[in-house]
mmCIF file of C-alpha atoms in Angstrom:
data_model
loop_
_atom_site.group_PDB
_atom_site.id
_atom_site.type_symbol
_atom_site.label_atom_id
_atom_site.label_comp_id
_atom_site.label_asym_id
_atom_site.label_seq_id
_atom_site.Cartn_x
_atom_site.Cartn_y
_atom_site.Cartn_z
ATOM 1 C CA UNK W 30 32.051 19.236 52.003
ATOM 2 C CA UNK W 31 29.225 16.883 52.863
ATOM 3 C CA UNK W 32 30.232 13.369 51.820
ATOM 4 C CA UNK W 33 27.282 11.458 53.304
ATOM 5 C CA UNK W 34 25.510 11.136 49.948
ATOM 6 C CA UNK W 35 26.089 7.759 48.414
ATOM 7 C CA UNK W 36 26.962 7.511 44.772
ATOM 8 C CA UNK W 37 23.967 6.371 42.738
ATOM 9 C CA UNK W 38 24.580 2.740 41.902
ATOM 10 C CA UNK W 39 21.038 1.417 41.553
ATOM 11 C CA UNK W 40 20.440 0.049 38.076
ATOM 12 C CA UNK W 41 17.867 1.712 35.887
ATOM 13 C CA UNK W 42 14.631 -0.256 36.044
ATOM 14 C CA UNK W 43 13.708 0.318 32.420
ATOM 15 C CA UNK W 44 14.315 -2.767 30.351
ATOM 16 C CA UNK W 45 13.226 -2.835 26.739
ATOM 17 C CA UNK W 46 12.467 -5.849 24.678
ATOM 18 C CA UNK W 47 11.393 -5.402 21.086
ATOM 19 C CA UNK W 48 7.938 -6.457 20.005
ATOM 20 C CA UNK W 49 7.092 -8.201 16.801
ATOM 21 C CA UNK W 50 4.040 -6.675 15.204
ATOM 22 C CA UNK W 51 2.735 -6.820 11.688
ATOM 23 C CA UNK W 52 0.022 -4.819 9.978
ATOM 24 C CA UNK W 53 -2.298 -7.488 8.419
ATOM 25 C CA UNK W 54 -3.690 -8.958 11.693
ATOM 26 C CA UNK W 55 -4.448 -5.450 12.901
ATOM 27 C CA UNK W 56 -6.320 -4.634 9.695
ATOM 28 C CA UNK W 57 -8.561 -7.698 9.936
ATOM 29 C CA UNK W 58 -9.259 -6.961 13.598
ATOM 30 C CA UNK W 59 -10.115 -3.370 12.762
ATOM 31 C CA UNK W 60 -12.370 -4.349 9.882
ATOM 32 C CA UNK W 61 -14.513 -6.369 12.240
ATOM 33 C CA UNK W 62 -14.674 -3.786 15.033
ATOM 34 C CA UNK W 63 -14.788 -0.332 13.424
ATOM 35 C CA UNK W 64 -18.301 1.116 13.095
ATOM 36 C CA UNK W 65 -17.269 3.240 10.095
ATOM 37 C CA UNK W 66 -16.740 0.145 7.971
ATOM 38 C CA UNK W 67 -20.014 -1.406 9.080
ATOM 39 C CA UNK W 68 -21.848 1.837 8.295
ATOM 40 C CA UNK W 69 -20.251 2.011 4.845
ATOM 41 C CA UNK W 70 -21.314 -1.586 4.157
ATOM 42 C CA UNK W 71 -24.890 -0.815 5.232
ATOM 43 C CA UNK W 72 -25.028 2.262 2.997
ATOM 44 C CA UNK W 73 -23.695 0.215 0.106
ATOM 45 C CA UNK W 74 -26.362 -2.436 0.621
ATOM 46 C CA UNK W 75 -29.033 0.269 0.909
ATOM 47 C CA UNK W 76 -28.084 1.839 -2.423
ATOM 48 C CA UNK W 77 -27.935 -1.599 -4.084
ATOM 49 C CA UNK W 78 -31.466 -2.294 -2.878
ATOM 50 C CA UNK W 79 -32.576 1.121 -4.166
ATOM 51 C CA UNK W 80 -31.322 0.216 -7.653
ATOM 52 C CA UNK W 81 -33.304 -3.039 -7.507
ATOM 53 C CA UNK W 82 -36.428 -1.214 -6.335
ATOM 54 C CA UNK W 83 -36.300 1.386 -9.094
ATOM 55 C CA UNK W 84 -35.843 -1.343 -11.717
ATOM 56 C CA UNK W 85 -39.145 -2.807 -10.543
ATOM 57 C CA UNK W 86 -40.940 0.363 -11.678
ATOM 58 C CA UNK W 87 -41.202 -1.180 -15.158
ATOM 59 C CA UNK W 88 -43.389 -4.036 -13.938
ATOM 60 C CA UNK W 89 -47.136 -3.943 -13.174
ATOM 61 C CA UNK W 90 -48.530 -4.442 -9.681
ATOM 62 C CA UNK W 91 -51.119 -7.043 -8.762
ATOM 63 C CA UNK W 92 -53.574 -6.405 -5.946
ATOM 64 C CA UNK W 93 -56.534 -8.477 -4.738
ATOM 65 C CA UNK W 94 -59.480 -7.134 -2.794
ATOM 66 C CA UNK W 95 -62.406 -8.795 -1.087
ATOM 67 C CA UNK W 96 -65.418 -7.416 0.796
ATOM 68 C CA UNK W 97 -68.505 -8.824 2.553
ATOM 69 C CA UNK W 98 -71.439 -6.699 3.825
ATOM 70 C CA UNK W 99 -74.527 -7.380 5.952
ATOM 71 C CA UNK W 100 -77.159 -4.882 6.936
ATOM 72 C CA UNK W 101 -80.763 -3.670 6.855
ATOM 73 C CA UNK W 102 -83.785 -4.850 8.891
ATOM 74 C CA UNK W 103 -83.152 -8.489 8.334
ATOM 75 C CA UNK W 104 -79.442 -9.200 8.255
ATOM 76 C CA UNK W 105 -79.954 -12.694 6.848
ATOM 77 C CA UNK W 106 -81.726 -11.503 3.715
ATOM 78 C CA UNK W 107 -79.730 -8.318 3.084
ATOM 79 C CA UNK W 108 -76.117 -9.124 2.439
ATOM 80 C CA UNK W 109 -73.586 -8.759 -0.327
ATOM 81 C CA UNK W 110 -70.038 -9.406 -1.220
ATOM 82 C CA UNK W 111 -67.407 -8.211 -3.639
ATOM 83 C CA UNK W 112 -64.303 -9.955 -4.747
ATOM 84 C CA UNK W 113 -61.838 -8.689 -7.280
ATOM 85 C CA UNK W 114 -58.314 -8.471 -8.427
ATOM 86 C CA UNK W 115 -56.489 -5.627 -10.075
ATOM 87 C CA UNK W 116 -53.532 -5.602 -12.359
ATOM 88 C CA UNK W 117 -52.205 -2.060 -12.453
ATOM 89 C CA UNK W 118 -49.857 -1.067 -15.214
ATOM 90 C CA UNK W 119 -47.955 2.056 -14.339
ATOM 91 C CA UNK W 120 -47.922 4.878 -16.789
ATOM 92 C CA UNK W 121 -44.514 4.212 -18.209
ATOM 93 C CA UNK W 122 -42.311 7.135 -18.909
ATOM 94 C CA UNK W 123 -39.307 5.307 -20.288
ATOM 95 C CA UNK W 124 -36.942 8.226 -20.048
ATOM 96 C CA UNK W 125 -37.936 9.000 -16.463
ATOM 97 C CA UNK W 126 -37.469 5.422 -15.288
ATOM 98 C CA UNK W 127 -34.241 5.074 -17.265
ATOM 99 C CA UNK W 128 -32.880 8.256 -15.672
ATOM 100 C CA UNK W 129 -33.990 7.149 -12.194
ATOM 101 C CA UNK W 130 -32.185 3.842 -12.663
ATOM 102 C CA UNK W 131 -29.109 5.660 -13.929
ATOM 103 C CA UNK W 132 -29.179 8.034 -10.947
ATOM 104 C CA UNK W 133 -29.546 5.108 -8.529
ATOM 105 C CA UNK W 134 -26.580 3.384 -10.185
ATOM 106 C CA UNK W 135 -24.506 6.558 -9.852
ATOM 107 C CA UNK W 136 -25.414 6.754 -6.172
ATOM 108 C CA UNK W 137 -24.464 3.097 -5.809
ATOM 109 C CA UNK W 138 -21.091 3.773 -7.455
ATOM 110 C CA UNK W 139 -20.640 6.763 -5.144
ATOM 111 C CA UNK W 140 -21.299 4.566 -2.103
ATOM 112 C CA UNK W 141 -18.776 2.024 -3.399
ATOM 113 C CA UNK W 142 -16.187 4.806 -3.655
ATOM 114 C CA UNK W 143 -17.080 6.116 -0.179
ATOM 115 C CA UNK W 144 -16.768 2.620 1.320
ATOM 116 C CA UNK W 145 -13.373 2.154 -0.328
ATOM 117 C CA UNK W 146 -12.299 5.608 0.884
ATOM 118 C CA UNK W 147 -13.346 4.745 4.446
ATOM 119 C CA UNK W 148 -11.480 1.455 4.274
ATOM 120 C CA UNK W 149 -8.362 3.168 2.919
ATOM 121 C CA UNK W 150 -8.432 5.920 5.557
ATOM 122 C CA UNK W 151 -8.731 3.339 8.341
ATOM 123 C CA UNK W 152 -5.874 1.355 6.823
ATOM 124 C CA UNK W 153 -3.809 4.561 6.649
ATOM 125 C CA UNK W 154 -4.597 5.278 10.299
ATOM 126 C CA UNK W 155 -3.432 1.776 11.254
ATOM 127 C CA UNK W 156 -0.312 2.137 9.136
ATOM 128 C CA UNK W 157 0.528 5.473 10.789
ATOM 129 C CA UNK W 158 0.088 3.948 14.234
ATOM 130 C CA UNK W 159 2.329 1.046 13.239
ATOM 131 C CA UNK W 160 5.010 3.396 11.915
ATOM 132 C CA UNK W 161 4.844 5.462 15.111
ATOM 133 C CA UNK W 162 5.313 2.241 17.087
ATOM 134 C CA UNK W 163 8.356 1.375 14.981
ATOM 135 C CA UNK W 164 9.729 4.891 15.468
ATOM 136 C CA UNK W 165 9.324 4.669 19.243
ATOM 137 C CA UNK W 166 10.862 1.210 19.199
ATOM 138 C CA UNK W 167 13.899 2.651 17.411
ATOM 139 C CA UNK W 168 14.087 5.587 19.849
ATOM 140 C CA UNK W 169 14.194 3.365 22.940
ATOM 141 C CA UNK W 170 17.892 2.343 22.702
ATOM 142 C CA UNK W 171 18.877 6.005 22.267
ATOM 143 C CA UNK W 172 16.821 6.962 25.307
ATOM 144 C CA UNK W 173 18.453 4.168 27.311
ATOM 145 C CA UNK W 174 21.900 5.474 26.317
ATOM 146 C CA UNK W 175 20.873 8.994 27.385
ATOM 147 C CA UNK W 176 19.782 7.668 30.780
ATOM 148 C CA UNK W 177 23.061 5.777 31.139
ATOM 149 C CA UNK W 178 25.053 8.884 30.166
ATOM 150 C CA UNK W 179 23.109 11.035 32.647
ATOM 151 C CA UNK W 180 23.787 8.480 35.360
ATOM 152 C CA UNK W 181 27.511 8.534 34.594
ATOM 153 C CA UNK W 182 27.553 12.347 34.588
ATOM 154 C CA UNK W 183 25.831 12.353 37.989
ATOM 155 C CA UNK W 184 28.423 9.922 39.348
ATOM 156 C CA UNK W 185 31.258 12.086 37.981
ATOM 157 C CA UNK W 186 29.753 15.241 39.496
ATOM 158 C CA UNK W 187 29.336 13.511 42.847
ATOM 159 C CA UNK W 188 32.924 12.287 42.710
ATOM 160 C CA UNK W 189 34.185 15.808 41.972
ATOM 161 C CA UNK W 190 32.042 17.142 44.817
ATOM 162 C CA UNK W 191 33.363 14.462 47.136
ATOM 163 C CA UNK W 192 36.990 15.454 46.553
ATOM 164 C CA UNK W 193 36.126 19.147 46.798
ATOM 165 C CA UNK W 194 36.464 20.228 43.172
ATOM 166 C CA UNK W 195 32.742 20.929 42.527
ATOM 167 C CA UNK W 196 30.121 23.060 44.202
ATOM 168 C CA UNK W 197 26.838 21.657 45.623
ATOM 169 C CA UNK W 198 24.859 23.392 42.871
ATOM 170 C CA UNK W 199 26.554 21.208 40.265
ATOM 171 C CA UNK W 200 24.833 18.159 41.769
ATOM 172 C CA UNK W 201 21.356 19.442 41.001
#
């Protein structure tokens, strides 16, 4: 038998040190960087502004207009001007405006629920990632023991081969 192979004695280079992580700092970091949360906040603000705009349908509008004209053969003698203001009262259909306001409020409530749903799904995603990290952290010592056991088995097989009790295929 070929006994030139040295027994594997090099230490395994994988060292593991546990990490201390907690969920709350990750959540605050995510809240400031995730575009989904920013989009949900913008939609919420948009629907809040829509409610305010529809409520303004009850109130009249004020507009001011001015005009100056010159013309004819002699521009100095042929001129005119108009100046006026308008206060427009909308034709109020109380039920229509009331229903529009109610619909806008329902849409606002829907956007609140969507924003909360987005926030919860992101938090769930972070929590799942954290739990996977904890699972991998707990699997590391077992993996290190498996590597150590494989190393010992290799040394035993090489020792048996060295004394002639094992075949070369057992070393692979």
